[in-house]
XYZ file of N, CA, C and O in Angstrom:
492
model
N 16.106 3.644 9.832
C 14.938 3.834 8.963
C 14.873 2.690 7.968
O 15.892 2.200 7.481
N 13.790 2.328 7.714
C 13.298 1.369 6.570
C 13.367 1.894 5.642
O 12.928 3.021 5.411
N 14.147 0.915 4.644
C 14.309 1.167 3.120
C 12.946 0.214 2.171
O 12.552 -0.859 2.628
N 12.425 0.725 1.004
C 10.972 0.191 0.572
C 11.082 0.285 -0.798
O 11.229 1.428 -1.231
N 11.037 -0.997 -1.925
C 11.125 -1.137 -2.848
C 9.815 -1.865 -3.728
O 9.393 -3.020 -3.671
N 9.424 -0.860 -4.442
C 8.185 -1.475 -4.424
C 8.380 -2.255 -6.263
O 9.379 -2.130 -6.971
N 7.289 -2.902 -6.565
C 7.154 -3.565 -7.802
C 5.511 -3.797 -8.310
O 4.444 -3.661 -7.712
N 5.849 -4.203 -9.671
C 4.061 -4.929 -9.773
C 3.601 -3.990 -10.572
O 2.932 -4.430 -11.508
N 3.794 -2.282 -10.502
C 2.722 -1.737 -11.284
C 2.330 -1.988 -12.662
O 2.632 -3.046 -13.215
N 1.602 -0.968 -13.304
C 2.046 -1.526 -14.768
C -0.094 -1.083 -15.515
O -1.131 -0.580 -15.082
N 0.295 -1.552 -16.447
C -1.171 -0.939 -17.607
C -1.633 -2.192 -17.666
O -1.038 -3.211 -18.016
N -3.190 -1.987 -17.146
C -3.952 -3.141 -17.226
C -5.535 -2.277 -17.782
O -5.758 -1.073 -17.652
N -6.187 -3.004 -18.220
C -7.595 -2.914 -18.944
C -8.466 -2.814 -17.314
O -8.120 -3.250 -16.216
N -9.740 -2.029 -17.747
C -10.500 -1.905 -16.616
C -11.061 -3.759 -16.199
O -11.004 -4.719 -16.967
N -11.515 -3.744 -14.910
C -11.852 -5.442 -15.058
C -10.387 -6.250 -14.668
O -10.497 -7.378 -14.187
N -9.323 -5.804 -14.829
C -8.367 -6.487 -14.956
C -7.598 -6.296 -13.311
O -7.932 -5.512 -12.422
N -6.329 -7.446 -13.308
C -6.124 -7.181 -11.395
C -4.619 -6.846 -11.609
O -4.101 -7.145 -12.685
N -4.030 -6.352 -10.812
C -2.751 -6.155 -10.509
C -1.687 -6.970 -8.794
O -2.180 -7.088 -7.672
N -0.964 -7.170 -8.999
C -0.467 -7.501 -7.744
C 0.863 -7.057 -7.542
O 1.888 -7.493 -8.066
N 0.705 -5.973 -6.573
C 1.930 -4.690 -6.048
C 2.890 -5.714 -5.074
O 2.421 -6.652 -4.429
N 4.066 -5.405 -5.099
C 4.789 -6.079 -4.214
C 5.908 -4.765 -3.427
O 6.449 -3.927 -4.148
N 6.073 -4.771 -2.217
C 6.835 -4.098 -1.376
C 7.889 -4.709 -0.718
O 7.492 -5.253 0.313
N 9.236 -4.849 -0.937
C 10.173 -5.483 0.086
C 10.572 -4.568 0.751
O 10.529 -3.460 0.215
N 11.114 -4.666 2.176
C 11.517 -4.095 3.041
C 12.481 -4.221 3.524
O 12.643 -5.386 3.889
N 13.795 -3.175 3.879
C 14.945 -3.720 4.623
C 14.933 -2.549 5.649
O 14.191 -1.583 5.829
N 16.359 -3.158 6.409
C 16.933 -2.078 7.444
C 16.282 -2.084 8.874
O 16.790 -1.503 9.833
N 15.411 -2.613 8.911
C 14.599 -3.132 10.218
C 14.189 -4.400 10.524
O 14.456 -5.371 9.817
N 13.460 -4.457 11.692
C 12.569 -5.909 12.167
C 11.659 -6.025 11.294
O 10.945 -5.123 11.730
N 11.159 -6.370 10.495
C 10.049 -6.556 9.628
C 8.470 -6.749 10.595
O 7.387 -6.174 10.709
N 8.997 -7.623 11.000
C 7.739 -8.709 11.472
C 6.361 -7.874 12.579
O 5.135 -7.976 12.580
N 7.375 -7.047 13.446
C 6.513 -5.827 14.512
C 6.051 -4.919 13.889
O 5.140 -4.424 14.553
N 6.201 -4.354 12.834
C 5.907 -3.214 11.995
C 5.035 -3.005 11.239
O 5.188 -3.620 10.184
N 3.884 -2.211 11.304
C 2.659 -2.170 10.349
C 3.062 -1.025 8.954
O 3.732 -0.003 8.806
N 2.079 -2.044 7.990
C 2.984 -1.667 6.951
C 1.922 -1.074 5.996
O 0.866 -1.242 6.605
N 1.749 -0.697 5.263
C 0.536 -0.044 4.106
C 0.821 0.729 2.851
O 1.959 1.135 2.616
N -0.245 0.953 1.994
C -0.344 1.529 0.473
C -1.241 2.427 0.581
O -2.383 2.286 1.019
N -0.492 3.839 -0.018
C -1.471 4.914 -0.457
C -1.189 4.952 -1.647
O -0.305 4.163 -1.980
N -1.712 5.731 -2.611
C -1.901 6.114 -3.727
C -2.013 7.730 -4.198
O -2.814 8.332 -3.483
N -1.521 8.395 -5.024
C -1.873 9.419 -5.886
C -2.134 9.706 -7.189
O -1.165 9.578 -7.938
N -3.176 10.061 -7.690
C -3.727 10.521 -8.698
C -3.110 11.943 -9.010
O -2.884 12.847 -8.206
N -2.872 11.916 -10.515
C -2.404 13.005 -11.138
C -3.264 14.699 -10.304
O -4.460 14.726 -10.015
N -2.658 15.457 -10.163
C -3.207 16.750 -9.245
C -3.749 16.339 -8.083
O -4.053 17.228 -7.287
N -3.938 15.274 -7.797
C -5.047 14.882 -5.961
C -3.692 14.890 -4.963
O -2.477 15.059 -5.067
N -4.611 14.621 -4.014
C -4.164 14.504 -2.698
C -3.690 13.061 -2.599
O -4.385 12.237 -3.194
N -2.074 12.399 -1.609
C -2.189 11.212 -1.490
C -3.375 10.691 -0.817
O -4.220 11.384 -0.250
N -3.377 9.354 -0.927
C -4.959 8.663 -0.336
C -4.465 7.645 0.087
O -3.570 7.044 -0.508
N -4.992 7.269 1.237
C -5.099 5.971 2.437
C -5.649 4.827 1.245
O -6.588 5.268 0.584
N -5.321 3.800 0.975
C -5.748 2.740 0.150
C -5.635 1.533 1.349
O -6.578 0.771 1.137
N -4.680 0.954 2.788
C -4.792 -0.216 3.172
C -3.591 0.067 4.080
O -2.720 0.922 3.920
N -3.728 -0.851 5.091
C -3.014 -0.527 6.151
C -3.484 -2.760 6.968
O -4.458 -3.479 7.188
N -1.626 -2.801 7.081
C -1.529 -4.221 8.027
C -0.845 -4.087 8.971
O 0.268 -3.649 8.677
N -1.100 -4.380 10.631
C -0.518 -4.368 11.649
C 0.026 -5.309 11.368
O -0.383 -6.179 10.600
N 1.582 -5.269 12.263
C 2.238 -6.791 13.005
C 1.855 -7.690 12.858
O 2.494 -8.624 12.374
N 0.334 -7.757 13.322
C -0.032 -8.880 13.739
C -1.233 -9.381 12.986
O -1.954 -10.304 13.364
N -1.381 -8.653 11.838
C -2.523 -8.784 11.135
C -3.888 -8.171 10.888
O -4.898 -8.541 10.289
N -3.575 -7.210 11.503
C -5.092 -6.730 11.623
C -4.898 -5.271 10.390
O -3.969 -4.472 10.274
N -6.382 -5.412 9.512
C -6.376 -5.106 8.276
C -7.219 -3.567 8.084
O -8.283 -3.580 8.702
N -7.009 -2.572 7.525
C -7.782 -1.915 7.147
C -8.064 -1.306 5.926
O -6.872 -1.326 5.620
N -8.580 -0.788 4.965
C -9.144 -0.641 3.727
C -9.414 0.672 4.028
O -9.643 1.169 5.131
N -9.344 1.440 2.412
C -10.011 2.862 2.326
C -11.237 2.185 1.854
O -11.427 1.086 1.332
N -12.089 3.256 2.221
C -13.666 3.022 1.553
C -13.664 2.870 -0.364
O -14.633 2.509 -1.032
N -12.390 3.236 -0.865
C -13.096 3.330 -2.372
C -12.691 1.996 -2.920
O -13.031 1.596 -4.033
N -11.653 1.072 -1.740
C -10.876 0.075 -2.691
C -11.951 -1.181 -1.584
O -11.232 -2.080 -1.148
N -12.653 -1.239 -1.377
C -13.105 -1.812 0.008
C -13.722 -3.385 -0.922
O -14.638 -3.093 -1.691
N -13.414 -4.635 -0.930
C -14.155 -5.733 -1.464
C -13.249 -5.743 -2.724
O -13.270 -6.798 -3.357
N -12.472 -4.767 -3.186
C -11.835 -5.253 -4.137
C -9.987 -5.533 -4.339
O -9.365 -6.256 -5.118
N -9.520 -4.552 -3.198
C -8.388 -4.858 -2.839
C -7.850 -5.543 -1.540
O -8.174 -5.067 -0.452
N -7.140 -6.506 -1.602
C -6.508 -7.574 -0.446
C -5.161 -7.357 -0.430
O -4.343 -7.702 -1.283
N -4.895 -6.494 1.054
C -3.643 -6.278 1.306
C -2.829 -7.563 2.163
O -3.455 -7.978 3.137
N -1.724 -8.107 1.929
C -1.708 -9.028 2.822
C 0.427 -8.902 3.329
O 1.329 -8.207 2.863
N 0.394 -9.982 4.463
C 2.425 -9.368 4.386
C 2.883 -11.000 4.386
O 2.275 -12.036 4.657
N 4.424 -10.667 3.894
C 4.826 -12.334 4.484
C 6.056 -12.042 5.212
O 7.000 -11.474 4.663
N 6.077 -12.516 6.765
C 7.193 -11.650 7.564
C 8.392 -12.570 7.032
O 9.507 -12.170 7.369
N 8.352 -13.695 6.284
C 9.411 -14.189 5.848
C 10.232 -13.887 5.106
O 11.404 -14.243 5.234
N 9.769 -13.116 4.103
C 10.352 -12.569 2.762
C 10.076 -10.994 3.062
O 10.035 -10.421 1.973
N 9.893 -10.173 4.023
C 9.750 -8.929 4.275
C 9.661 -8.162 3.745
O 10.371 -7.157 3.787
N 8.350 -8.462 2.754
C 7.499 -8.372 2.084
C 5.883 -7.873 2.382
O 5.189 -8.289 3.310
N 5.526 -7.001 1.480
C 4.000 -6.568 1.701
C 3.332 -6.746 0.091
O 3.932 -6.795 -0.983
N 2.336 -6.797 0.288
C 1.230 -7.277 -1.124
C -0.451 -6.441 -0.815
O -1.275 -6.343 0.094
N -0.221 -5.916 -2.406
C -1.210 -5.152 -2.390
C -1.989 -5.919 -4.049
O -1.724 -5.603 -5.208
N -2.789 -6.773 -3.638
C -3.975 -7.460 -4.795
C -4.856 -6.468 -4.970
O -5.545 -5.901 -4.122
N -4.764 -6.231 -6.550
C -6.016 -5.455 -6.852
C -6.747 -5.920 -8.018
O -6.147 -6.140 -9.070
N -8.101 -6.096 -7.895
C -8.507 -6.894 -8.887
C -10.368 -6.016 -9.085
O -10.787 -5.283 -8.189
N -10.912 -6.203 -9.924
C -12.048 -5.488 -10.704
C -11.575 -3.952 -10.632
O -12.185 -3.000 -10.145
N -10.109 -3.987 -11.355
C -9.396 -2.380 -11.567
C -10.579 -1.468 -12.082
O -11.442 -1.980 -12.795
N -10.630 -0.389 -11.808
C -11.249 1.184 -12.757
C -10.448 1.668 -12.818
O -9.421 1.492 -12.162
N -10.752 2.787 -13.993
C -9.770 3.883 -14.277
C -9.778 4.634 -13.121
O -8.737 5.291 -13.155
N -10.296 4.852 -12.273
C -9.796 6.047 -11.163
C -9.171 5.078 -10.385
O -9.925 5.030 -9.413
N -8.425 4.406 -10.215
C -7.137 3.680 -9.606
C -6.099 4.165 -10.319
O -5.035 4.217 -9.702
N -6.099 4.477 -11.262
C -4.718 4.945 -11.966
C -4.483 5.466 -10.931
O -5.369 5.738 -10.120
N -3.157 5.725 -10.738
C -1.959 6.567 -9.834
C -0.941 5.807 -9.621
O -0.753 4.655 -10.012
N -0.082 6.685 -8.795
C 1.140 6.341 -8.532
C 0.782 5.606 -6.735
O 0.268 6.081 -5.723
N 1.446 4.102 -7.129
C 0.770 3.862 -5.406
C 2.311 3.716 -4.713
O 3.395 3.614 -5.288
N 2.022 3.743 -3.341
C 3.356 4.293 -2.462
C 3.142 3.406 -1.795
O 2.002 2.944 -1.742
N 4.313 2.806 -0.968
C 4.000 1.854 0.015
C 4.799 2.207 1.278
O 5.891 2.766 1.177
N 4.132 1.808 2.762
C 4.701 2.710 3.889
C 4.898 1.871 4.677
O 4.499 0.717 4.521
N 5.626 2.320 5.803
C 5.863 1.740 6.890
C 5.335 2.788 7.856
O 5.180 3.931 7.426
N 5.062 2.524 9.046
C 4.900 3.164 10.438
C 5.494 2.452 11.298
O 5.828 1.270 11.208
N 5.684 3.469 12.487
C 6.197 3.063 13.504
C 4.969 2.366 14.102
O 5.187 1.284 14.647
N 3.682 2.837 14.080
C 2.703 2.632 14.693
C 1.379 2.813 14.255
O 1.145 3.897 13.721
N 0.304 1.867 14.373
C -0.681 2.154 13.328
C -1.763 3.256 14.042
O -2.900 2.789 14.109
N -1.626 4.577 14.566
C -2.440 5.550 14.742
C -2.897 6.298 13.946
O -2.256 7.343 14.055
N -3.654 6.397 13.178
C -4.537 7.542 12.471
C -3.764 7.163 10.947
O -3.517 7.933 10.019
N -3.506 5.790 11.056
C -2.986 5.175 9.679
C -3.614 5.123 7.829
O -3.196 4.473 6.871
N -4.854 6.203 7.964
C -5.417 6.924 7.312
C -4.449 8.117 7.074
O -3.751 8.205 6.064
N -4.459 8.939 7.981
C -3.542 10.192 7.837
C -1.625 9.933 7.021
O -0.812 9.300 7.693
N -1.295 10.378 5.925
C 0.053 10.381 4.984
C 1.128 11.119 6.071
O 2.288 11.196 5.666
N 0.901 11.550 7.127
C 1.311 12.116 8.129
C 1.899 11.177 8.924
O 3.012 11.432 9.384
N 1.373 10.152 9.172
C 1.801 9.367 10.042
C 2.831 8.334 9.955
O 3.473 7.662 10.762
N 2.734 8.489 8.226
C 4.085 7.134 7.634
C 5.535 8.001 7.982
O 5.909 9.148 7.739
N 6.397 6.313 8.981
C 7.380 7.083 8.816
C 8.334 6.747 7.388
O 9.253 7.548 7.213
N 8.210 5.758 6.473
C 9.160 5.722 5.312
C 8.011 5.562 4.381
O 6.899 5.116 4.667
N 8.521 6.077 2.987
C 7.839 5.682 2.132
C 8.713 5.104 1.087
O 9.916 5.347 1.175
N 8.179 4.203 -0.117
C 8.845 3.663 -1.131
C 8.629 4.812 -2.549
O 7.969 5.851 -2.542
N 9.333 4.285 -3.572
C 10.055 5.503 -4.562
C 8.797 5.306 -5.512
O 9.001 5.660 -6.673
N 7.556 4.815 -5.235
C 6.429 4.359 -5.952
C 6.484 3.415 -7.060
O 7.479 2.828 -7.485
N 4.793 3.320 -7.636
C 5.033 2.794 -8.766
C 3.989 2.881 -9.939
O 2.894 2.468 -9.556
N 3.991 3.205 -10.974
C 2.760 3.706 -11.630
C 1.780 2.146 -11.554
O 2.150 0.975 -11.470
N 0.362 2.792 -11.629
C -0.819 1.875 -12.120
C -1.571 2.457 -12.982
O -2.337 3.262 -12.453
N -1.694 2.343 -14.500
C -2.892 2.721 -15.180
C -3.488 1.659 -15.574
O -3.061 0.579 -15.981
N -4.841 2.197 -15.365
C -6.076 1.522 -15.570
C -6.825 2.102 -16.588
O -7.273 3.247 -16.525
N -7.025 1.073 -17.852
C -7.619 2.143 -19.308
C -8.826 1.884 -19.613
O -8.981 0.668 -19.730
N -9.869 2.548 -19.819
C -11.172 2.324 -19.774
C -11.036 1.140 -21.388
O -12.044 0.599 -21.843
């Protein structure tokens, strides 16, 4: 199993960007699709971004044009850019691994997750 250490969070002003960092051990890095959900105080976790192996990208609809997920298989590493923050980004964001990117929307499908990391965003 993949071990996931995440970094970056932290209190930023609305307008303002953040840049999440995820390292990864205990596996191949490079084959492995990797992604960020998020939770808000009482909500449900939420699908925020999802990167195959090989690059191929997907976005939740609420972060869509403003967050750029990207990986570097060198430093086995994942990056989550977030920039024109709102306050409903606050949460705790999680960062995942899968075995496989199926229904990589669904919190069901990650097999590791990281120990999170807060983001508030203050009006």
């Amino acid at each position: 199993q993949v071990q996931l250490v995440e970094s970056g969070g932290g209190l930023v002003q609305a307008g303002g960007s953040l840049r999440l960092s995820c390292a990864a051990s205990g596996r191949t890095f490079n084959y492995y699709p990797m992604g960020w959900f998020r939770q808000a105080l009482g909500k449900e976790r939420e699908f925020v971004a999802a990167i195959s192996g090989s690059g191929s990208i997907y976005y939740g609809d609420s972060v869509k044009g403003r967050f750029t997920i990207s990986r570097d298989n060198t430093k086995n590493t994942v990056y989550l850019q977030m920039n024109s923050l709102k306050p409903e980004d606050t949460g705790i964001y999680y960062c995942a691994a899968y075995n496989r990117l199926q229904d990589y929307s669904d919190s069901a499908r990650v097999d590791s997750w990281g120990q999170g990391t807060q983001v508030t965003v203050s009006s």
